[in-house]
Amino acid sequence: MSFIVVIPARMQSTRLPGKPLADIHGKSMIERVAEQALKSGAERVVVATDDQRIGDALAHCPVEICLTGSHHESGTERLAEVVTRLQLAPDDIVVNVQGDEPLLPPALINEVAALLATGDAPMATLATPLLHADELTDPNVVKVVHSLQGRALYFSRAPIPFDRDDNNAALDHCLRHIGIYAYRAGFISRYVALPAGPLEQLEKLEQLRVLWHGEPIALGVASEVPPAGVDTPADLEAVRRHLAAG
């Protein structure tokens, strides 16, 4: 199995400006993300950014830098430009790793790529069991339910499914979504041409665009629960403490 990792990274962040270059024990965040990706089985690791400072911070790291436009509204749109610029074949597997996941286990990168490679869905993602009951009602935790065939039925910030009999069975059928995706390169180009649907606009979840337009998403259960990513200064401090504890 051959696949490429692409890490979209941008400097603008409302809650943590300059996030990719944030220092984590002597290394920038984007460098730590890239190092995790390089430990996977990826044939190539590409950082896609519109800011030369991010490329400069990775000058000594064995990754490719793809300078993209600054007009993109999402990481997926930036991914689509990379597919075009690198002239990837339609069946090439591309794994999108978020640029704010410095502790992402490399095994999960391999798992989502393998999930896509062994099925016929154009897109794949991972999830883990909910660890605490209060996660079911936390809007910051994206939930997903799946079919018997292991395909995503729906993603939501709300508790799903609704337990009409109130016997706490919902926890047995709901998973916590992890924001890592694998795509066929040709599907990425198709995806960004699709109009956003009403469910995506309501939930503010890009993956609902795929389901709205009738495309399947393969869903796998990750072999391990990844540590949280970095959205806020508090998250950044938590990552520093985690690595210091070793």
XYZ file of N, CA and C in Angstrom:
738
model
N 0.839 -1.203 0.000
C 0.000 0.000 0.000
C 0.868 1.244 0.000
N 0.612 2.133 -0.926
C 1.343 3.388 -1.026
C 0.394 4.541 -0.758
N 0.840 5.499 0.038
C 0.009 6.674 0.293
C 0.869 7.883 0.618
N 0.245 9.045 0.500
C 0.908 10.320 0.752
C 0.209 11.004 1.921
N 0.971 11.602 2.811
C 0.408 12.431 3.876
C 0.527 13.887 3.468
N -0.561 14.617 3.589
C -0.535 16.066 3.381
C -0.988 16.731 4.681
N -0.210 17.701 5.131
C -0.497 18.431 6.375
C -0.794 19.882 6.019
N -2.059 20.279 5.947
C -2.367 21.699 5.723
C -2.013 22.511 6.971
N -1.389 23.655 6.768
C -0.996 24.491 7.910
C -1.116 25.961 7.535
N -1.766 26.728 8.407
C -1.885 28.170 8.172
C -1.590 28.902 9.471
N -1.097 30.123 9.338
C -0.706 30.906 10.504
C -1.895 31.509 11.236
N -2.977 31.841 10.494
C -4.111 32.517 11.107
C -4.892 31.546 11.991
N -5.072 31.943 13.241
C -5.888 31.185 14.183
C -6.452 32.171 15.188
N -7.757 32.193 15.320
C -8.364 33.197 16.201
C -8.026 32.936 17.659
N -7.936 31.671 18.041
C -7.695 31.365 19.452
C -6.216 31.198 19.795
N -5.379 30.949 18.774
C -3.950 30.775 19.035
C -3.164 31.237 17.812
N -2.973 32.557 17.666
C -2.263 33.089 16.491
C -0.868 32.486 16.350
N -0.480 32.224 15.098
C 0.840 31.653 14.850
C 0.995 30.237 15.346
N -0.103 29.510 15.437
C -0.106 28.173 16.053
C 0.934 27.212 15.481
N 1.126 27.120 14.152
C 2.083 26.131 13.646
C 3.514 26.330 14.156
N 3.861 27.565 14.504
C 5.227 27.846 14.957
C 5.346 27.904 16.470
N 4.274 27.574 17.181
C 4.320 27.561 18.644
C 5.399 26.590 19.124
N 6.173 27.022 20.096
C 7.290 26.207 20.593
C 6.790 25.116 21.535
N 7.251 23.895 21.279
C 6.962 22.768 22.163
C 8.290 22.105 22.488
N 8.872 22.508 23.577
C 10.159 21.979 24.035
C 11.228 22.028 22.953
N 11.391 23.215 22.355
C 12.473 23.433 21.413
C 12.161 23.112 19.968
N 10.957 22.627 19.690
C 10.547 22.352 18.316
C 9.205 23.024 18.053
N 9.015 23.486 16.818
C 7.724 24.072 16.480
C 6.658 22.987 16.418
N 5.415 23.398 16.595
C 4.321 22.427 16.530
C 4.287 21.721 15.181
N 4.451 22.476 14.088
C 4.361 21.862 12.768
C 5.484 20.847 12.572
N 6.646 21.087 13.158
C 7.731 20.116 13.048
C 7.377 18.829 13.782
N 6.740 18.960 14.933
C 6.355 17.757 15.682
C 5.272 16.969 14.946
N 4.342 17.667 14.311
C 3.329 16.981 13.503
C 4.001 16.243 12.348
N 4.929 16.924 11.670
C 5.628 16.316 10.541
C 6.424 15.086 10.979
N 7.055 15.168 12.141
C 7.833 14.030 12.641
C 6.940 12.819 12.877
N 5.743 13.040 13.402
C 4.818 11.921 13.609
C 4.412 11.306 12.273
N 4.165 12.162 11.281
C 3.783 11.662 9.967
C 4.920 10.869 9.325
N 6.159 11.317 9.522
C 7.315 10.628 8.941
C 7.531 9.241 9.555
N 6.990 9.026 10.752
C 7.104 7.713 11.397
C 6.081 6.715 10.848
N 5.141 7.202 10.056
C 4.144 6.317 9.460
C 4.736 5.657 8.220
N 3.903 4.918 7.509
C 4.377 4.257 6.294
C 4.215 5.094 5.043
N 4.033 6.388 5.191
C 3.795 7.261 4.043
C 4.991 7.285 3.095
N 4.694 7.273 1.811
C 5.733 7.388 0.790
C 6.291 8.801 0.734
N 5.393 9.790 0.948
C 5.783 11.199 0.937
C 5.004 11.914 2.037
N 5.635 12.913 2.635
C 4.956 13.793 3.592
C 5.087 15.213 3.065
N 3.959 15.849 2.845
C 3.917 17.183 2.245
C 3.226 18.140 3.215
N 3.853 19.271 3.488
C 3.216 20.324 4.279
C 2.718 21.387 3.312
N 1.420 21.641 3.341
C 0.798 22.611 2.441
C 0.491 23.880 3.210
N 1.101 24.988 2.814
C 0.944 26.228 3.547
C 0.997 27.427 2.606
N 0.432 28.536 3.066
C 0.512 29.776 2.289
C 1.488 30.755 2.919
N 2.282 30.276 3.889
C 3.191 31.160 4.621
C 4.612 30.598 4.584
N 5.525 31.358 4.012
C 6.901 30.893 3.856
C 7.569 30.638 5.204
N 7.103 31.318 6.262
C 7.704 31.104 7.588
C 7.530 29.657 8.046
N 6.420 29.043 7.675
C 6.217 27.641 8.038
C 7.185 26.758 7.262
N 7.368 27.052 5.975
C 8.354 26.315 5.188
C 9.752 26.471 5.752
N 10.105 27.697 6.161
C 11.434 27.949 6.720
C 11.651 27.161 8.008
N 10.595 27.027 8.815
C 10.719 26.306 10.082
C 10.959 24.819 9.869
N 10.687 24.334 8.646
C 10.853 22.911 8.339
C 12.030 22.656 7.409
N 12.900 23.639 7.279
C 14.010 23.537 6.323
C 14.903 22.329 6.591
N 15.043 21.941 7.844
C 15.926 20.814 8.186
C 15.152 19.505 8.354
N 13.867 19.530 8.033
C 13.014 18.349 8.200
C 12.783 17.709 6.827
N 12.884 16.394 6.696
C 12.777 15.748 5.374
C 11.338 15.630 4.870
N 10.679 16.764 4.743
C 9.328 16.797 4.185
C 9.322 17.721 2.984
N 8.317 17.600 2.149
C 8.141 18.502 1.012
C 7.269 19.682 1.447
N 7.586 20.857 0.932
C 6.786 22.047 1.200
C 6.066 22.427 -0.086
N 4.751 22.576 0.010
C 3.962 23.015 -1.136
C 3.304 24.343 -0.776
N 3.802 25.419 -1.384
C 3.232 26.738 -1.116
C 1.936 26.889 -1.920
N 0.865 27.134 -1.209
C -0.453 27.216 -1.832
C -1.005 28.632 -1.723
N -2.151 28.850 -2.344
C -2.794 30.150 -2.285
C -3.311 30.463 -0.892
N -3.588 31.740 -0.662
C -4.078 32.177 0.655
C -5.593 32.327 0.686
N -6.267 31.930 -0.383
C -7.704 32.144 -0.495
C -8.532 30.991 0.040
N -7.903 29.896 0.419
C -8.652 28.705 0.813
C -9.404 28.915 2.126
N -10.638 28.420 2.168
C -11.459 28.549 3.368
C -11.379 27.325 4.267
N -10.763 26.256 3.787
C -10.644 25.040 4.595
C -9.377 24.288 4.212
N -8.987 23.369 5.108
C -7.829 22.534 4.815
C -8.063 21.627 3.629
N -9.327 21.227 3.407
C -9.635 20.358 2.270
C -9.426 21.082 0.953
N -9.775 22.367 0.914
C -9.533 23.142 -0.301
C -8.025 23.256 -0.565
N -7.265 23.437 0.485
C -5.804 23.503 0.324
C -5.285 22.151 -0.171
N -5.887 21.079 0.327
C -5.517 19.732 -0.093
C -5.756 19.549 -1.587
N -6.869 20.071 -2.073
C -7.197 19.944 -3.489
C -6.158 20.648 -4.364
N -5.655 21.783 -3.904
C -4.615 22.458 -4.681
C -3.340 21.620 -4.727
N -3.023 20.962 -3.619
C -1.844 20.099 -3.587
C -1.993 18.953 -4.586
N -3.183 18.349 -4.629
C -3.437 17.258 -5.577
C -3.154 17.720 -7.005
N -3.593 18.933 -7.331
C -3.379 19.470 -8.682
C -1.908 19.788 -8.923
N -1.277 20.439 -7.970
C 0.111 20.870 -8.144
C 1.073 19.682 -8.228
N 0.773 18.616 -7.472
C 1.642 17.441 -7.488
C 1.255 16.457 -8.589
N 0.175 16.765 -9.306
C -0.304 15.927 -10.409
C -0.515 14.478 -9.958
N -1.227 14.328 -8.833
C -1.486 12.994 -8.309
C -2.512 12.280 -9.172
N -2.364 10.974 -9.284
C -3.309 10.156 -10.047
C -4.619 10.039 -9.277
N -5.749 9.868 -9.964
C -7.052 9.822 -9.290
C -7.153 8.771 -8.197
N -6.454 7.639 -8.338
C -6.546 6.564 -7.347
C -5.513 6.666 -6.235
N -4.618 7.644 -6.298
C -3.627 7.821 -5.238
C -4.335 8.064 -3.906
N -3.788 7.496 -2.837
C -4.354 7.678 -1.497
C -3.659 8.844 -0.812
N -4.463 9.776 -0.342
C -3.946 10.953 0.362
C -4.526 10.969 1.767
N -3.667 11.023 2.769
C -4.108 11.123 4.163
C -3.917 12.555 4.628
N -5.001 13.146 5.078
C -4.985 14.523 5.573
C -4.751 14.500 7.081
N -3.585 14.980 7.505
C -3.245 15.068 8.924
C -3.337 16.532 9.342
N -4.084 16.799 10.394
C -4.245 18.175 10.857
C -2.918 18.726 11.381
N -2.664 20.010 11.110
C -1.408 20.631 11.512
C -1.321 20.987 12.974
N -2.374 20.663 13.748
C -2.344 20.959 15.181
C -2.485 19.688 16.018
N -1.951 18.573 15.464
C -2.001 17.282 16.165
C -0.572 16.780 16.410
N 0.199 17.448 17.286
C 1.605 17.066 17.472
C 1.816 15.723 18.161
N 0.744 15.146 18.724
C 0.875 13.868 19.419
C 0.145 12.741 18.682
N -0.265 12.973 17.446
C -1.017 11.963 16.705
C -0.185 10.685 16.539
N -0.697 9.532 16.981
C 0.060 8.285 16.809
C 0.219 7.928 15.329
N 1.431 7.649 14.882
C 1.637 7.286 13.472
C 0.819 6.074 13.047
N 0.519 5.170 13.974
C -0.256 3.981 13.636
C -1.619 4.340 13.083
N -2.200 5.444 13.555
C -3.529 5.822 13.084
C -3.484 6.315 11.639
N -2.368 6.909 11.243
C -2.195 7.328 9.848
C -2.215 6.093 8.947
N -1.477 5.066 9.360
C -1.456 3.821 8.582
C -2.836 3.168 8.554
N -3.540 3.214 9.680
C -4.846 2.549 9.768
C -5.869 3.183 8.838
N -5.915 4.509 8.801
C -6.925 5.145 7.950
C -6.589 4.959 6.474
N -5.295 4.923 6.145
C -4.896 4.648 4.754
C -5.276 3.234 4.351
N -5.051 2.263 5.247
C -5.386 0.874 4.952
C -6.896 0.685 4.823
N -7.657 1.400 5.655
C -9.114 1.307 5.592
C -9.615 1.737 4.217
N -9.045 2.816 3.695
C -9.443 3.271 2.363
C -8.988 2.289 1.289
N -7.763 1.797 1.420
C -7.176 0.933 0.389
C -7.918 -0.387 0.251
N -8.529 -0.860 1.336
C -9.166 -2.176 1.307
C -10.668 -2.110 1.049
N -11.206 -0.929 0.817
C -12.635 -0.792 0.556
C -12.899 -0.065 -0.747
N -14.182 0.222 -0.996
C -14.537 0.907 -2.229
C -15.091 2.308 -1.996
N -15.061 2.790 -0.751
C -15.480 4.161 -0.474
C -14.370 5.117 -0.903
N -14.709 6.336 -1.351
C -13.681 7.277 -1.782
C -13.037 8.042 -0.631
N -13.544 7.800 0.598
C -13.080 8.559 1.755
C -13.194 7.667 2.989
N -12.252 7.811 3.925
C -12.269 7.009 5.149
C -11.848 7.876 6.329
N -12.307 7.505 7.509
C -11.941 8.233 8.720
C -12.006 7.276 9.899
N -11.587 7.750 11.080
C -11.513 6.904 12.272
C -12.301 7.492 13.423
N -12.608 6.641 14.373
C -13.306 7.067 15.580
C -12.854 6.190 16.738
N -13.188 6.617 17.956
C -12.887 5.839 19.155
C -14.133 5.803 20.035
N -14.213 4.842 20.946
C -15.352 4.832 21.866
C -15.367 6.095 22.731
N -16.554 6.507 23.131
C -16.672 7.598 24.098
C -16.178 7.097 25.450
N -15.343 7.893 26.101
C -14.760 7.467 27.367
C -15.599 7.882 28.570
N -16.363 8.956 28.416
C -17.152 9.481 29.531
C -18.551 9.816 29.047
N -19.537 9.615 29.889
C -20.923 9.864 29.505
C -21.163 11.310 29.124
N -20.442 12.252 29.757
C -20.687 13.665 29.469
C -20.196 14.074 28.082
N -19.367 13.225 27.439
C -18.937 13.524 26.081
C -20.114 13.472 25.110
N -21.121 12.693 25.448
C -22.272 12.549 24.568
C -23.013 13.865 24.377
N -22.987 14.718 25.405
C -23.704 15.993 25.339
C -22.779 17.181 25.102
N -21.474 16.937 24.988
C -20.504 18.015 24.783
C -20.471 18.394 23.302
N -20.848 19.625 22.936
C -20.855 20.012 21.516
C -19.471 20.094 20.899
N -18.426 20.129 21.716
C -17.068 20.151 21.193
C -16.575 18.748 20.818
N -17.314 17.734 21.222
C -16.996 16.355 20.856
C -17.885 15.970 19.676
N -17.278 15.684 18.539
C -18.043 15.301 17.357
C -18.334 13.804 17.437
N -19.621 13.478 17.384
C -20.064 12.092 17.464
C -20.363 11.535 16.073
N -20.273 10.216 15.948
C -20.597 9.571 14.676
C -21.267 8.239 14.965
N -22.250 7.892 14.149
C -22.877 6.569 14.189
C -22.674 5.925 12.823
N -22.621 4.591 12.816
C -22.271 3.897 11.579
C -23.246 2.773 11.274
N -23.157 2.267 10.068
C -24.015 1.184 9.607
C -23.372 -0.161 9.927
N -24.139 -1.222 9.661
C -23.632 -2.579 9.845
C -22.410 -2.829 8.977
N -22.346 -2.166 7.832
C -21.220 -2.346 6.899
C -20.017 -1.472 7.250
N -20.075 -0.737 8.356
C -18.942 0.081 8.770
C -18.811 1.378 8.017
N -19.942 1.932 7.581
C -19.915 3.235 6.926
C -20.619 4.267 7.798
N -20.117 5.484 7.745
C -20.691 6.540 8.574
C -22.118 6.845 8.127
N -23.021 6.912 9.104
C -24.401 7.298 8.821
C -24.617 8.787 9.054
N -24.014 9.307 10.141
C -24.186 10.728 10.452
C -23.151 11.153 11.482
N -22.725 12.400 11.347
C -21.837 13.042 12.314
C -22.618 14.185 12.960
N -22.408 14.406 14.249
C -23.137 15.485 14.912
C -22.404 15.960 16.160
N -22.656 17.217 16.509
C -22.198 17.751 17.788
C -23.201 17.428 18.903
N -24.382 17.008 18.506
C -25.447 16.670 19.451
C -25.369 15.192 19.820
N -26.048 14.782 20.905
C -26.072 13.363 21.275
C -26.802 12.540 20.210
N -26.130 11.531 19.670
C -26.765 10.607 18.731
C -26.323 9.194 19.068
N -27.171 8.196 18.939
C -28.602 8.316 18.651
C -29.384 8.721 19.896
N -30.618 9.170 19.704
C -31.478 9.492 20.836
C -32.003 8.198 21.462
N -31.861 8.077 22.760
C -32.289 6.883 23.480
C -33.706 7.104 24.027
N -34.691 6.674 23.278
C -36.090 6.931 23.651
C -36.466 6.295 24.991
N -35.879 5.125 25.281
C -36.224 4.422 26.522
C -35.351 4.829 27.693
N -34.398 5.716 27.448
C -33.547 6.257 28.510
C -32.865 5.161 29.325
N -32.250 4.207 28.612
C -31.562 3.117 29.323
C -30.046 3.165 29.113
N -29.558 4.336 28.706
C -28.112 4.567 28.516
C -27.498 3.710 27.398
N -28.330 3.203 26.501
C -27.816 2.379 25.407
C -27.143 3.206 24.317
N -27.397 4.525 24.285
C -26.813 5.359 23.234
C -25.293 5.279 23.225
N -24.696 5.151 24.406
C -23.234 5.090 24.491
C -22.676 3.863 23.777
N -23.482 2.829 23.641
C -23.023 1.605 22.982
C -23.015 1.732 21.459
N -23.659 2.747 20.940
C -23.815 2.875 19.490
C -23.214 4.160 18.932
N -22.565 4.921 19.779
C -22.002 6.205 19.369
C -20.499 6.183 19.550
N -19.779 6.764 18.610
C -18.325 6.857 18.686
C -17.900 8.320 18.638
N -16.715 8.572 19.147
C -16.123 9.905 19.059
C -15.273 9.986 17.796
N -15.578 10.955 16.950
C -14.863 11.075 15.692
C -13.473 11.667 15.890
N -12.506 11.116 15.167
C -11.139 11.655 15.138
C -10.967 12.359 13.795
N -10.433 13.556 13.818
C -10.329 14.347 12.590
C -9.172 13.986 11.696
N -9.079 12.731 11.305
C -8.069 12.303 10.335
C -8.813 11.623 9.188
N -8.418 11.947 7.949
C -9.136 11.449 6.784
C -8.164 10.887 5.753
N -8.628 9.874 5.038
C -7.928 9.390 3.843
C -8.885 9.542 2.666
N -8.351 9.959 1.535
C -9.154 10.172 0.327
C -8.446 9.562 -0.873
N -9.244 9.181 -1.879
C -8.684 9.009 -3.209
C -8.477 10.412 -3.772
N -7.346 10.645 -4.404
C -7.005 11.993 -4.858
C -8.068 12.566 -5.787
N -8.626 11.719 -6.646
C -9.651 12.205 -7.569
C -10.902 12.662 -6.857
N -11.212 12.046 -5.712
C -12.400 12.432 -4.970
C -12.230 13.797 -4.312
N -11.002 14.142 -3.912
C -10.777 15.448 -3.290
C -11.180 16.560 -4.254
N -10.808 16.413 -5.502
C -11.169 17.425 -6.500
C -12.677 17.487 -6.704
N -13.337 16.322 -6.658
C -14.797 16.311 -6.781
C -15.455 16.942 -5.559
N -14.902 16.650 -4.406
C -15.494 17.124 -3.154
C -15.550 18.649 -3.086
N -14.446 19.310 -3.416
C -14.423 20.768 -3.261
C -15.320 21.465 -4.276
N -15.731 20.724 -5.320
C -16.657 21.300 -6.303
C -18.113 21.147 -5.870
N -18.357 20.336 -4.829
C -19.723 20.123 -4.356
C -20.188 21.306 -3.508
N -21.420 21.749 -3.668
C -21.926 22.811 -2.803
C -22.173 22.298 -1.390
N -21.972 23.159 -0.408
C -22.254 22.785 0.977
C -23.749 22.560 1.141
N -24.104 21.525 1.875
C -25.510 21.235 2.130
C -25.974 21.865 3.427
N -27.266 21.820 3.696
C -27.802 22.451 4.910
C -27.321 21.799 6.199
N -27.064 20.494 6.181
C -26.605 19.834 7.402
C -25.198 20.308 7.773
N -24.334 20.429 6.778
C -22.988 20.965 7.030
C -23.067 22.379 7.591
N -23.938 23.182 7.045
C -24.059 24.565 7.494
C -24.588 24.657 8.916
N -25.488 23.743 9.290
C -26.031 23.742 10.639
C -25.010 23.264 11.666
N -24.346 22.138 11.359
C -23.440 21.519 12.323
C -22.016 22.071 12.256
N -21.708 22.768 11.147
C -20.337 23.245 10.905
C -19.361 22.067 10.875
N -19.745 21.016 10.131
C -18.921 19.827 9.960
C -18.805 19.524 8.472
N -17.593 19.680 7.919
C -17.377 19.515 6.479
C -17.746 18.131 5.962
N -17.507 17.107 6.775
C -17.738 15.750 6.294
C -19.210 15.479 5.975
N -20.118 16.288 6.511
C -21.535 16.095 6.200
C -21.855 16.437 4.745
N -21.005 17.216 4.103
C -21.188 17.504 2.683
C -21.102 16.216 1.868
N -20.183 15.351 2.262
C -20.000 14.084 1.551
C -21.257 13.234 1.654
N -21.785 13.082 2.865
C -22.982 12.262 3.057
C -24.195 12.888 2.390
N -24.288 14.216 2.436
C -25.432 14.910 1.820
C -25.527 14.620 0.332
N -24.373 14.498 -0.308
C -24.349 14.253 -1.749
C -24.295 12.760 -2.087
N -24.513 11.912 -1.082
C -24.666 10.483 -1.338
C -23.394 9.692 -1.490
N -22.251 10.256 -1.088
C -20.986 9.532 -1.182
C -20.718 8.809 0.148
N -20.212 7.577 0.112
C -19.952 6.846 1.356
C -18.642 7.246 2.020
N -18.619 7.133 3.342
C -17.409 7.346 4.130
C -17.169 6.089 4.952
N -16.051 5.416 4.719
C -15.690 4.239 5.514
C -15.247 4.700 6.904
N -15.716 3.992 7.923
C -15.411 4.370 9.304
C -14.770 3.194 10.020
N -13.610 3.434 10.617
C -12.925 2.402 11.386
C -12.724 2.828 12.821
N -12.595 1.839 13.703
C -12.314 2.126 15.112
C -10.797 2.121 15.287
N -10.264 3.235 15.754
C -8.818 3.377 15.909
C -8.281 2.418 16.968
N -7.055 1.967 16.776
C -6.435 1.015 17.696
C -6.033 1.655 19.013
N -5.944 2.968 19.040
C -5.624 3.681 20.274
C -6.275 5.051 20.257
N -6.474 5.598 21.439
C -7.094 6.913 21.566
C -6.001 7.972 21.484
N -6.042 8.847 20.494
C -4.982 9.864 20.374
C -5.148 10.958 21.420
N -4.048 11.525 21.898
C -4.158 12.689 22.774
C -4.825 13.842 22.031
N -5.360 14.793 22.789
C -6.068 15.919 22.186
C -5.125 16.784 21.358
N -5.693 17.426 20.335
C -4.940 18.382 19.527
C -4.869 19.727 20.217
N -4.421 20.737 19.459
C -4.188 22.064 20.038
C -5.084 23.096 19.357
N -6.044 23.629 20.113
C -6.901 24.704 19.627
C -6.701 25.995 20.402
N -6.278 25.877 21.656
C -6.192 27.028 22.551
C -4.843 27.046 23.265
N -4.486 28.167 23.898
C -3.260 28.194 24.711
C -3.258 27.128 25.805
N -4.418 26.838 26.373
C -4.492 25.799 27.404
C -4.157 24.427 26.822
N -4.628 24.170 25.590
C -4.301 22.905 24.919
C -2.796 22.789 24.689
N -2.181 23.899 24.313
C -0.740 23.904 24.059
C 0.029 23.562 25.330
N -0.397 24.127 26.439
C 0.259 23.820 27.715
C 0.066 22.362 28.090
N -1.091 21.808 27.778
C -1.353 20.398 28.081
C -0.418 19.496 27.290
N -0.167 19.834 26.015
C 0.748 19.051 25.190
C 2.172 19.145 25.752
N 2.567 20.335 26.152
C 3.907 20.499 26.754
C 4.057 19.647 28.012
N 3.015 19.632 28.851
C 3.073 18.821 30.072
C 3.132 17.334 29.727
N 2.372 16.940 28.727
C 2.349 15.528 28.326
C 3.736 15.069 27.886
N 4.394 15.872 27.069
C 5.720 15.494 26.579
C 6.770 15.576 27.687
N 6.604 16.528 28.585
C 7.556 16.647 29.698
C 7.458 15.435 30.628
N 6.236 14.901 30.744
C 6.043 13.750 31.609
C 6.610 12.478 30.984
N 6.790 12.551 29.644
C 7.449 11.536 28.873
C 6.891 10.162 28.862
